[in-house]
Amino acid sequence: MNPELKRYIPIVDMIAETFGSDCEVIIHDLANPEKSIVYIANSGVTQRKIGDSFTGNFISDVLISDQIDGDYVSNYRFGRDLSKLIKSSTALIRDDKENIIGAICINFSLENLNKGFNAINNLIGPLYEERFEAPSPNLMKGDVQTNQNINIIVKRIVDHILDGVDTENLTRSERVQYIRFMEERDIFSIKGMVEDVADRMGISKVTVYSYLDEIRCENNEIY
């Protein structure tokens, strides 16, 4: 583990122990996007493990969020429905040269709290209105105009993904696999990244769009 990230382990453990098993805390190493999770405490919230990658939430809910304040975003939510909501906060980690090298992510499951509120309502009547609303997107899908710093961060993530890859000799299926990995992490929601990835992989942007159409059709995405 990067020594600059390792020093955050006591903080991660302290947060996890303070808030209990419903609070999962993760350290991400952005120099290794495909296996970015290098430390995790209370892994039961999202069922992820060391060696797993960050999700698309890191791009959409953190880097290009309109709620980002300095180097952190707090109290954004995600989940399939009200009973499975997770409240999250993420802080970026910089090295001594101010380069972003990682992130600490706190994921707090609201499932037990929601059950508690429902139990109270069942016992003494509906004194409380629904406490948790389903998450709403804070940005439009598609190209997002972002500042130069965010573009630099995401370009570095792409560089790390393709580091050491002989892009000239990739098969079509291998190229699609890399594009799929980036698409699943919302990298192409950043303005200009289709062109940058195309240049980095030595293919045309039309080819990238073709791969994206194929991937999105497989995922039954409708435009």
PDB file of N, CA and C in Angstrom, residues 180-222:
ATOM      1  N   ARG A 180     -15.883  -0.709 -21.428  1.00  0.00           N
ATOM      2  CA  ARG A 180     -16.948  -1.076 -20.496  1.00  0.00           C
ATOM      3  C   ARG A 180     -16.559  -0.703 -19.061  1.00  0.00           C
ATOM      4  N   PHE A 181     -15.316  -0.997 -18.688  1.00  0.00           N
ATOM      5  CA  PHE A 181     -14.847  -0.667 -17.338  1.00  0.00           C
ATOM      6  C   PHE A 181     -14.970   0.835 -17.086  1.00  0.00           C
ATOM      7  N   MET A 182     -14.566   1.641 -18.063  1.00  0.00           N
ATOM      8  CA  MET A 182     -14.648   3.095 -17.897  1.00  0.00           C
ATOM      9  C   MET A 182     -16.099   3.577 -17.889  1.00  0.00           C
ATOM     10  N   GLU A 183     -16.927   3.007 -18.744  1.00  0.00           N
ATOM     11  CA  GLU A 183     -18.338   3.398 -18.801  1.00  0.00           C
ATOM     12  C   GLU A 183     -19.040   3.094 -17.486  1.00  0.00           C
ATOM     13  N   GLU A 184     -18.742   1.947 -16.889  1.00  0.00           N
ATOM     14  CA  GLU A 184     -19.381   1.576 -15.624  1.00  0.00           C
ATOM     15  C   GLU A 184     -18.988   2.520 -14.496  1.00  0.00           C
ATOM     16  N   ARG A 185     -17.914   3.267 -14.685  1.00  0.00           N
ATOM     17  CA  ARG A 185     -17.450   4.210 -13.660  1.00  0.00           C
ATOM     18  C   ARG A 185     -17.704   5.660 -14.060  1.00  0.00           C
ATOM     19  N   ASP A 186     -18.585   5.858 -15.036  1.00  0.00           N
ATOM     20  CA  ASP A 186     -19.040   7.195 -15.442  1.00  0.00           C
ATOM     21  C   ASP A 186     -17.924   8.086 -15.978  1.00  0.00           C
ATOM     22  N   ILE A 187     -16.849   7.494 -16.447  1.00  0.00           N
ATOM     23  CA  ILE A 187     -15.747   8.311 -16.962  1.00  0.00           C
ATOM     24  C   ILE A 187     -16.185   9.113 -18.183  1.00  0.00           C
ATOM     25  N   PHE A 188     -17.083   8.558 -18.996  1.00  0.00           N
ATOM     26  CA  PHE A 188     -17.490   9.250 -20.212  1.00  0.00           C
ATOM     27  C   PHE A 188     -18.543  10.326 -19.962  1.00  0.00           C
ATOM     28  N   SER A 189     -18.946  10.516 -18.710  1.00  0.00           N
ATOM     29  CA  SER A 189     -19.817  11.649 -18.392  1.00  0.00           C
ATOM     30  C   SER A 189     -19.019  12.945 -18.296  1.00  0.00           C
ATOM     31  N   ILE A 190     -17.687  12.831 -18.297  1.00  0.00           N
ATOM     32  CA  ILE A 190     -16.822  14.002 -18.261  1.00  0.00           C
ATOM     33  C   ILE A 190     -16.608  14.498 -19.685  1.00  0.00           C
ATOM     34  N   LYS A 191     -16.851  15.770 -19.896  1.00  0.00           N
ATOM     35  CA  LYS A 191     -16.731  16.353 -21.234  1.00  0.00           C
ATOM     36  C   LYS A 191     -15.322  16.159 -21.782  1.00  0.00           C
ATOM     37  N   GLY A 192     -15.253  15.646 -22.996  1.00  0.00           N
ATOM     38  CA  GLY A 192     -13.974  15.479 -23.670  1.00  0.00           C
ATOM     39  C   GLY A 192     -13.310  14.137 -23.464  1.00  0.00           C
ATOM     40  N   MET A 193     -13.870  13.287 -22.594  1.00  0.00           N
ATOM     41  CA  MET A 193     -13.180  12.035 -22.291  1.00  0.00           C
ATOM     42  C   MET A 193     -13.290  11.017 -23.422  1.00  0.00           C
ATOM     43  N   VAL A 194     -14.349  11.076 -24.231  1.00  0.00           N
ATOM     44  CA  VAL A 194     -14.428  10.168 -25.379  1.00  0.00           C
ATOM     45  C   VAL A 194     -13.237  10.405 -26.297  1.00  0.00           C
ATOM     46  N   GLU A 195     -12.963  11.678 -26.584  1.00  0.00           N
ATOM     47  CA  GLU A 195     -11.835  12.013 -27.451  1.00  0.00           C
ATOM     48  C   GLU A 195     -10.506  11.617 -26.809  1.00  0.00           C
ATOM     49  N   ASP A 196     -10.363  11.881 -25.510  1.00  0.00           N
ATOM     50  CA  ASP A 196      -9.109  11.559 -24.824  1.00  0.00           C
ATOM     51  C   ASP A 196      -8.852  10.053 -24.800  1.00  0.00           C
ATOM     52  N   VAL A 197      -9.899   9.278 -24.497  1.00  0.00           N
ATOM     53  CA  VAL A 197      -9.741   7.820 -24.466  1.00  0.00           C
ATOM     54  C   VAL A 197      -9.433   7.292 -25.866  1.00  0.00           C
ATOM     55  N   ALA A 198     -10.105   7.853 -26.875  1.00  0.00           N
ATOM     56  CA  ALA A 198      -9.831   7.433 -28.254  1.00  0.00           C
ATOM     57  C   ALA A 198      -8.365   7.662 -28.606  1.00  0.00           C
ATOM     58  N   ASP A 199      -7.846   8.852 -28.275  1.00  0.00           N
ATOM     59  CA  ASP A 199      -6.433   9.146 -28.549  1.00  0.00           C
ATOM     60  C   ASP A 199      -5.518   8.200 -27.773  1.00  0.00           C
ATOM     61  N   ARG A 200      -5.866   7.966 -26.515  1.00  0.00           N
ATOM     62  CA  ARG A 200      -5.018   7.121 -25.657  1.00  0.00           C
ATOM     63  C   ARG A 200      -4.969   5.682 -26.155  1.00  0.00           C
ATOM     64  N   MET A 201      -6.094   5.209 -26.742  1.00  0.00           N
ATOM     65  CA  MET A 201      -6.163   3.823 -27.210  1.00  0.00           C
ATOM     66  C   MET A 201      -5.809   3.685 -28.686  1.00  0.00           C
ATOM     67  N   GLY A 202      -5.587   4.819 -29.367  1.00  0.00           N
ATOM     68  CA  GLY A 202      -5.216   4.759 -30.770  1.00  0.00           C
ATOM     69  C   GLY A 202      -6.353   4.365 -31.685  1.00  0.00           C
ATOM     70  N   ILE A 203      -7.579   4.750 -31.320  1.00  0.00           N
ATOM     71  CA  ILE A 203      -8.754   4.471 -32.144  1.00  0.00           C
ATOM     72  C   ILE A 203      -9.518   5.773 -32.345  1.00  0.00           C
ATOM     73  N   SER A 204     -10.502   5.767 -33.225  1.00  0.00           N
ATOM     74  CA  SER A 204     -11.274   6.978 -33.480  1.00  0.00           C
ATOM     75  C   SER A 204     -12.366   7.146 -32.427  1.00  0.00           C
ATOM     76  N   LYS A 205     -12.820   8.387 -32.259  1.00  0.00           N
ATOM     77  CA  LYS A 205     -13.906   8.617 -31.307  1.00  0.00           C
ATOM     78  C   LYS A 205     -15.198   7.958 -31.789  1.00  0.00           C
ATOM     79  N   VAL A 206     -15.338   7.807 -33.115  1.00  0.00           N
ATOM     80  CA  VAL A 206     -16.502   7.096 -33.659  1.00  0.00           C
ATOM     81  C   VAL A 206     -16.499   5.649 -33.179  1.00  0.00           C
ATOM     82  N   THR A 207     -15.322   5.048 -33.129  1.00  0.00           N
ATOM     83  CA  THR A 207     -15.210   3.673 -32.639  1.00  0.00           C
ATOM     84  C   THR A 207     -15.584   3.593 -31.167  1.00  0.00           C
ATOM     85  N   VAL A 208     -15.130   4.572 -30.378  1.00  0.00           N
ATOM     86  CA  VAL A 208     -15.491   4.590 -28.953  1.00  0.00           C
ATOM     87  C   VAL A 208     -16.998   4.698 -28.801  1.00  0.00           C
ATOM     88  N   TYR A 209     -17.630   5.614 -29.562  1.00  0.00           N
ATOM     89  CA  TYR A 209     -19.087   5.758 -29.485  1.00  0.00           C
ATOM     90  C   TYR A 209     -19.785   4.465 -29.901  1.00  0.00           C
ATOM     91  N   SER A 210     -19.234   3.784 -30.898  1.00  0.00           N
ATOM     92  CA  SER A 210     -19.815   2.512 -31.336  1.00  0.00           C
ATOM     93  C   SER A 210     -19.758   1.475 -30.218  1.00  0.00           C
ATOM     94  N   TYR A 211     -18.613   1.401 -29.533  1.00  0.00           N
ATOM     95  CA  TYR A 211     -18.488   0.477 -28.406  1.00  0.00           C
ATOM     96  C   TYR A 211     -19.457   0.853 -27.289  1.00  0.00           C
ATOM     97  N   LEU A 212     -19.589   2.156 -27.024  1.00  0.00           N
ATOM     98  CA  LEU A 212     -20.506   2.603 -25.968  1.00  0.00           C
ATOM     99  C   LEU A 212     -21.946   2.245 -26.309  1.00  0.00           C
ATOM    100  N   ASP A 213     -22.329   2.422 -27.587  1.00  0.00           N
ATOM    101  CA  ASP A 213     -23.685   2.035 -28.002  1.00  0.00           C
ATOM    102  C   ASP A 213     -23.911   0.546 -27.769  1.00  0.00           C
ATOM    103  N   GLU A 214     -22.915  -0.250 -28.111  1.00  0.00           N
ATOM    104  CA  GLU A 214     -23.013  -1.702 -27.928  1.00  0.00           C
ATOM    105  C   GLU A 214     -23.169  -2.053 -26.451  1.00  0.00           C
ATOM    106  N   ILE A 215     -22.359  -1.427 -25.607  1.00  0.00           N
ATOM    107  CA  ILE A 215     -22.401  -1.700 -24.165  1.00  0.00           C
ATOM    108  C   ILE A 215     -23.729  -1.264 -23.575  1.00  0.00           C
ATOM    109  N   ARG A 216     -24.196  -0.079 -23.962  1.00  0.00           N
ATOM    110  CA  ARG A 216     -25.441   0.444 -23.404  1.00  0.00           C
ATOM    111  C   ARG A 216     -26.645  -0.347 -23.882  1.00  0.00           C
ATOM    112  N   CYS A 217     -26.598  -0.850 -25.117  1.00  0.00           N
ATOM    113  CA  CYS A 217     -27.684  -1.714 -25.598  1.00  0.00           C
ATOM    114  C   CYS A 217     -27.727  -3.016 -24.805  1.00  0.00           C
ATOM    115  N   GLU A 218     -26.556  -3.558 -24.499  1.00  0.00           N
ATOM    116  CA  GLU A 218     -26.504  -4.771 -23.679  1.00  0.00           C
ATOM    117  C   GLU A 218     -27.096  -4.520 -22.301  1.00  0.00           C
ATOM    118  N   ASN A 219     -26.914  -3.295 -21.797  1.00  0.00           N
ATOM    119  CA  ASN A 219     -27.438  -2.932 -20.476  1.00  0.00           C
ATOM    120  C   ASN A 219     -28.863  -2.414 -20.542  1.00  0.00           C
ATOM    121  N   ASN A 220     -29.451  -2.448 -21.762  1.00  0.00           N
ATOM    122  CA  ASN A 220     -30.839  -2.008 -21.968  1.00  0.00           C
ATOM    123  C   ASN A 220     -31.044  -0.553 -21.575  1.00  0.00           C
ATOM    124  N   GLU A 221     -30.029   0.291 -21.820  1.00  0.00           N
ATOM    125  CA  GLU A 221     -30.193   1.714 -21.548  1.00  0.00           C
ATOM    126  C   GLU A 221     -30.954   2.341 -22.696  1.00  0.00           C
ATOM    127  N   ILE A 222     -31.881   3.217 -22.340  1.00  0.00           N
ATOM    128  CA  ILE A 222     -32.722   3.893 -23.328  1.00  0.00           C
ATOM    129  C   ILE A 222     -32.387   5.370 -23.311  1.00  0.00           C
TER     130      ILE A 222
END
